[in-house]
CSV table of C-alpha atoms in Angstrom, one decimal:
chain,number,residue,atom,x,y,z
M,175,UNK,CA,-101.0,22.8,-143.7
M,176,UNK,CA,-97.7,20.7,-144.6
M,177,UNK,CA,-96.1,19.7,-141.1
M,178,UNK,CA,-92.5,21.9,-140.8
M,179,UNK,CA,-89.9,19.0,-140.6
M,180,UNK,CA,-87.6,18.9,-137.2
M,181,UNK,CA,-84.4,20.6,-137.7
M,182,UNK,CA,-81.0,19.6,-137.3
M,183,UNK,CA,-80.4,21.8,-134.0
M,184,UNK,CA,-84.2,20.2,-132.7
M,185,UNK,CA,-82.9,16.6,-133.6
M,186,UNK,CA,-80.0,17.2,-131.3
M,187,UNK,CA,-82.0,18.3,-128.8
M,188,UNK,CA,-84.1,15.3,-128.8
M,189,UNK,CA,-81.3,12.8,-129.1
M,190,UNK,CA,-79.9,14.5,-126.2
M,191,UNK,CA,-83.3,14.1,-124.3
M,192,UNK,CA,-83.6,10.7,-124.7
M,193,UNK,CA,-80.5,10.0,-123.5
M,194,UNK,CA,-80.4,11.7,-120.8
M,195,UNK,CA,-83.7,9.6,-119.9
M,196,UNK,CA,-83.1,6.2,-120.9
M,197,UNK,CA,-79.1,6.6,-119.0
M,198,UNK,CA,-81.3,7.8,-115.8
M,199,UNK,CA,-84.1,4.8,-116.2
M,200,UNK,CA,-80.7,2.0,-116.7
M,201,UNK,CA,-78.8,3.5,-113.8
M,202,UNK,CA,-82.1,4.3,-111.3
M,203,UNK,CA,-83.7,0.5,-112.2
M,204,UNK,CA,-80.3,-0.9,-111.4
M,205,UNK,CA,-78.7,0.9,-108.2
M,206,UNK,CA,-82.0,2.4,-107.1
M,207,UNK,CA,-83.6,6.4,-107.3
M,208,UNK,CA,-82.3,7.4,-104.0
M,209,UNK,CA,-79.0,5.9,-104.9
M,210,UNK,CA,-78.3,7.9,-107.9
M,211,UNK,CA,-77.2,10.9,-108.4
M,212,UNK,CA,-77.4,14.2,-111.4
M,213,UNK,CA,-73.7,13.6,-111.5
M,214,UNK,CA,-73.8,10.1,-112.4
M,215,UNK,CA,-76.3,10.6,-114.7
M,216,UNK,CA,-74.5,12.9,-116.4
M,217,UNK,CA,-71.4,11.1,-116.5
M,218,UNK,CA,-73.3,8.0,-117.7
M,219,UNK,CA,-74.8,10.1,-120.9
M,220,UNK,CA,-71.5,11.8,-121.5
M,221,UNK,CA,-72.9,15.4,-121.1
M,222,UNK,CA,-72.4,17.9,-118.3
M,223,UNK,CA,-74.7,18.0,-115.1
M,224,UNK,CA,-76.2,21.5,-116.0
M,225,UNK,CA,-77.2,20.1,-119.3
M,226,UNK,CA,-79.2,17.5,-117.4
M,227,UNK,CA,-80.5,20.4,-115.2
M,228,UNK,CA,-81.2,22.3,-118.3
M,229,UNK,CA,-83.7,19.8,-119.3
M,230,UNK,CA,-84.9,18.2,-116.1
M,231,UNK,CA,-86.4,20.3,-113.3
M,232,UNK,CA,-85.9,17.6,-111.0
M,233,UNK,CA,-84.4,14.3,-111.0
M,234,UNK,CA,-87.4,12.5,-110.9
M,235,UNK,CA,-89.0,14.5,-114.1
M,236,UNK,CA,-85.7,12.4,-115.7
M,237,UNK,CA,-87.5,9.0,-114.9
M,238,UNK,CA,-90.9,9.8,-115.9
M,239,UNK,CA,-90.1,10.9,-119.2
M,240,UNK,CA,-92.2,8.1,-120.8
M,241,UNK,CA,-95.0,9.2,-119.2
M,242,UNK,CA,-94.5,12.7,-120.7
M,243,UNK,CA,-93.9,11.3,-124.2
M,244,UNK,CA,-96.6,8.9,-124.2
M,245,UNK,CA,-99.1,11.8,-123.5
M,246,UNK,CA,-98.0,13.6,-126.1
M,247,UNK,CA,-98.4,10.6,-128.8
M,248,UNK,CA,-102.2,10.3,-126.9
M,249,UNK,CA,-102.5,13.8,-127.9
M,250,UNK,CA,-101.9,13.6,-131.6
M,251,UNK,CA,-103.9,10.6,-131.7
M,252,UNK,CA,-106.8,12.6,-130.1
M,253,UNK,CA,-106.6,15.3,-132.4
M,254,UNK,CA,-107.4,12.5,-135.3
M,255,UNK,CA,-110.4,10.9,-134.3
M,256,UNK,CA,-113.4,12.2,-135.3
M,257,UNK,CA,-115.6,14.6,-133.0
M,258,UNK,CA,-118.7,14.6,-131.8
M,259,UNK,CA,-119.1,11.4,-129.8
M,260,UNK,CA,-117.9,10.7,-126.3
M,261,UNK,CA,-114.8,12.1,-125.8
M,262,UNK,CA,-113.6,10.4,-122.8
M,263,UNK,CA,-114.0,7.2,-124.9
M,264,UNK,CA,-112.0,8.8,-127.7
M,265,UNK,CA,-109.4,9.8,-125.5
M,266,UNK,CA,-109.2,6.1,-124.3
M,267,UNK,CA,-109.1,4.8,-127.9
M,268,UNK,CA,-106.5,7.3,-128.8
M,269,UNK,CA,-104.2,5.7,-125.7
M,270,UNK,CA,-105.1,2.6,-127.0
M,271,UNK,CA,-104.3,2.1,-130.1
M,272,UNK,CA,-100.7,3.7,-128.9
M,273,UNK,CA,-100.6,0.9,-126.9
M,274,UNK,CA,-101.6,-1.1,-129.9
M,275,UNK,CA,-99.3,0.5,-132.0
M,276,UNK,CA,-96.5,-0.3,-129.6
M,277,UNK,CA,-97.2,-4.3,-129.0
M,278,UNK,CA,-97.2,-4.3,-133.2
M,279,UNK,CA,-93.6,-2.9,-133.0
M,280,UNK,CA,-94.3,1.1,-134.0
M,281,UNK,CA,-93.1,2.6,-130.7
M,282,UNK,CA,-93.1,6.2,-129.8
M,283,UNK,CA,-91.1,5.0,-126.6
M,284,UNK,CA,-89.2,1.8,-126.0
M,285,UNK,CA,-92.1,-0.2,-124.1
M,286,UNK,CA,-89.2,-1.1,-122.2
M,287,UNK,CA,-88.4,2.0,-120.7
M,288,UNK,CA,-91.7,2.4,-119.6
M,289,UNK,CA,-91.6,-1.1,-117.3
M,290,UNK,CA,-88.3,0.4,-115.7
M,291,UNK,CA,-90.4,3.9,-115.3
M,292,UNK,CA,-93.0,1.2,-113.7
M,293,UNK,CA,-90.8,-0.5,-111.3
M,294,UNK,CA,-88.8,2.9,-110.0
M,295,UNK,CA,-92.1,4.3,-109.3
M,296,UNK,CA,-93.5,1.7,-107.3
M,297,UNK,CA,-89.7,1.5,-105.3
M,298,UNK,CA,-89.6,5.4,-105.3
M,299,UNK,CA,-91.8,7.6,-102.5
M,300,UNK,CA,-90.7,10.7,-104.2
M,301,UNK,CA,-91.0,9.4,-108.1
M,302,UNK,CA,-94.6,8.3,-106.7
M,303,UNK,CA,-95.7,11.7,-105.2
M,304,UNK,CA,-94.1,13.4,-108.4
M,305,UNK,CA,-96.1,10.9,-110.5
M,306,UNK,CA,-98.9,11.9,-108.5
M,307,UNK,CA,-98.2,15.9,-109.3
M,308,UNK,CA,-97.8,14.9,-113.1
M,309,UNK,CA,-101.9,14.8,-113.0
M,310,UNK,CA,-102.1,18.9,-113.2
M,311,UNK,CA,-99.3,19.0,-116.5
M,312,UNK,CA,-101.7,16.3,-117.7
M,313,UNK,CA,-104.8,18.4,-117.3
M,314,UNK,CA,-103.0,21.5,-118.6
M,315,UNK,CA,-102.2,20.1,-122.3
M,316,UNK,CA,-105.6,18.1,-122.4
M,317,UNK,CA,-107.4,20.7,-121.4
M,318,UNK,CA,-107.5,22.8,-124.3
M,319,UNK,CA,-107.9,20.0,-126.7
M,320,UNK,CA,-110.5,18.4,-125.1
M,321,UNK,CA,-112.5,22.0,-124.9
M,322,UNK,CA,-111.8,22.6,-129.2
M,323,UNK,CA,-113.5,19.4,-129.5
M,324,UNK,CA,-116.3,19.9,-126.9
M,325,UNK,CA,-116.6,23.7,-128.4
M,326,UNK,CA,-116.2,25.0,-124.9
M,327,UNK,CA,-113.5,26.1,-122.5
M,328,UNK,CA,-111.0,24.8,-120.6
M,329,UNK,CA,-112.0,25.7,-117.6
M,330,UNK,CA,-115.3,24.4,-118.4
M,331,UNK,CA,-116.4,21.5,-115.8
M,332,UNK,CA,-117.4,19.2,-118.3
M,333,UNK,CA,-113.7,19.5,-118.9
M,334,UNK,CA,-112.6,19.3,-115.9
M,335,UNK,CA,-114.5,16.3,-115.1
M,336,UNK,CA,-113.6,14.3,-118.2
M,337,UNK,CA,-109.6,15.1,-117.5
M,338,UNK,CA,-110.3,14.1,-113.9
M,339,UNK,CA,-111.9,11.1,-114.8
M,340,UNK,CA,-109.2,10.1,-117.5
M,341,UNK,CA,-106.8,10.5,-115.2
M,342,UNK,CA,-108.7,8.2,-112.1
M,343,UNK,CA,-109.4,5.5,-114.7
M,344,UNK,CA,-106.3,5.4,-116.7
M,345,UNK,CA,-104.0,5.5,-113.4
M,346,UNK,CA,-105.8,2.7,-111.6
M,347,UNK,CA,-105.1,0.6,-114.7
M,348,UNK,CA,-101.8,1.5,-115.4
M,349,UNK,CA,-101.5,0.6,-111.4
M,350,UNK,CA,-103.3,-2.7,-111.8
M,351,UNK,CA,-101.0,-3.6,-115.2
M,352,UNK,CA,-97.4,-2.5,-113.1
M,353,UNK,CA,-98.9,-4.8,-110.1
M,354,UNK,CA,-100.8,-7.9,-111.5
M,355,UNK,CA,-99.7,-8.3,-115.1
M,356,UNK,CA,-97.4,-11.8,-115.7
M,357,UNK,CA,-96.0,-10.7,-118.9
M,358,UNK,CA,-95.8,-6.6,-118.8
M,359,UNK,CA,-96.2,-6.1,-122.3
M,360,UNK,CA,-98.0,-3.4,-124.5
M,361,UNK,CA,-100.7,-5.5,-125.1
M,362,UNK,CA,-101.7,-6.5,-121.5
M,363,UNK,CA,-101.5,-3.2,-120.6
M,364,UNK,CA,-103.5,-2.2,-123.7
M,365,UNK,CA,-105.7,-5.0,-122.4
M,366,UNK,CA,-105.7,-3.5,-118.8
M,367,UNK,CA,-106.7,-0.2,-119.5
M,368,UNK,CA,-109.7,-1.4,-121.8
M,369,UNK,CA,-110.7,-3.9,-118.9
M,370,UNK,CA,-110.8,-0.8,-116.5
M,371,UNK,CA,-113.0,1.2,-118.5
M,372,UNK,CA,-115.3,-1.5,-118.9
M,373,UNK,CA,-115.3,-1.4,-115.3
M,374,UNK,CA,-115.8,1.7,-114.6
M,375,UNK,CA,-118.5,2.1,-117.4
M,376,UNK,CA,-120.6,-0.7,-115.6
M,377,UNK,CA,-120.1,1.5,-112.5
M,378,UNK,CA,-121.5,4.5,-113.4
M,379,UNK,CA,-124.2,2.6,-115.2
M,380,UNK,CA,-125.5,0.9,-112.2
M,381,UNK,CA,-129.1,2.1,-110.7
M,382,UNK,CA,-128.9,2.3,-107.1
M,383,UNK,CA,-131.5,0.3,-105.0
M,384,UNK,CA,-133.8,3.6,-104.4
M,385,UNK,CA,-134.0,3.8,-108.3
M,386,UNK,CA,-134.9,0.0,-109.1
């Protein structure tokens, strides 16, 4: 089915969208979360604060807009690979070679904006526990494309536990990366989440004493 090309109206939208985001990420990074306000956001992007409203719930949905476009990219990623294998592992390949993508200079997001989405999160306790809630919107869009590929449901537990686990693994990297990382680049992040999964992979593998 040929993919319906993105309207003049939609393109506005988006253009709008983005910068409303990236004029919230400049302006939060610089003067702080707390410290800024709708209005000056709105001011600062040149459009009027119920527009903002319009397409923010909150302020802090504003600065985690990368996180929100990033998971969309994973998604269509996801929906290439092939099926029948392990699909956590495919869903980690599909964020990585994003990643990948990004570091060779095809970026869905300015990798940029996602280091200032890093560093307001870590400074912000309410960006954080919103962060935190962005977990359930992440299991509601995986959900169902993780089920069409397992031929299940969503609300299937083999589901449930592959989102959950995603989500564990590919947060405590993205932690590690924002906290330990000399260079913050696409590639060391790329290179962080890999690392993690190897990780966790030799976890899980691990016989406990009472089966050795």
């Amino acid at each position: 089915m040929p993919v319906r090309p993105i309207g003049l109206r939609e393109r506005k939208k988006q253009r709008t969208r983005i910068q409303i985001i990236e004029t919230a990420l400049d302006l939060c990074d610089r003067h702080g979360f707390e410290a800024t306000t709708i209005e000056e956001i709105a001011a600062a992007a040149q459009v009027a604060p119920r527009t903002v409203t319009r397409y923010f719930t909150t302020k802090e949905d504003i600065v985690l807009g990368p996180m929100h476009d990033y998971l969309a990219a994973t998604v269509e990623l996801l929906r290439e690979r092939p099926r029948g294998g392990n699909d956590l592992l495919a869903l980690r390949d599909a964020y990585a070679t994003l990643l990948q993508r990004t570091a060779d200079g095809d970026e869905v997001v300015d990798f940029d904006r996602v280091r200032q989405m890093q560093r307001i999160i870590h400074s912000s306790p309410s960006v954080r526990a919103r962060c935190t809630e962005f977990g359930e919107i992440e299991a509601d869009i995986l959900a169902p494309v993780l089920a069409d590929r397992m031929d299940t449901t969503p609300d299937d537990i083999a589901v449930r536990l592959l989102v959950a686990t995603w989500r564990m693994v590919s947060q405590a990297a993205m932690d590690e990366w924002a906290r330990h990382s000399p260079d913050q680049s696409a590639e060391s992040c790329r290179q962080a989440v890999l690392e993690t999964f190897e990780i966790f992979r030799s976890m899980i593998n691990r016989p406990s004493r009472s089966a050795q």
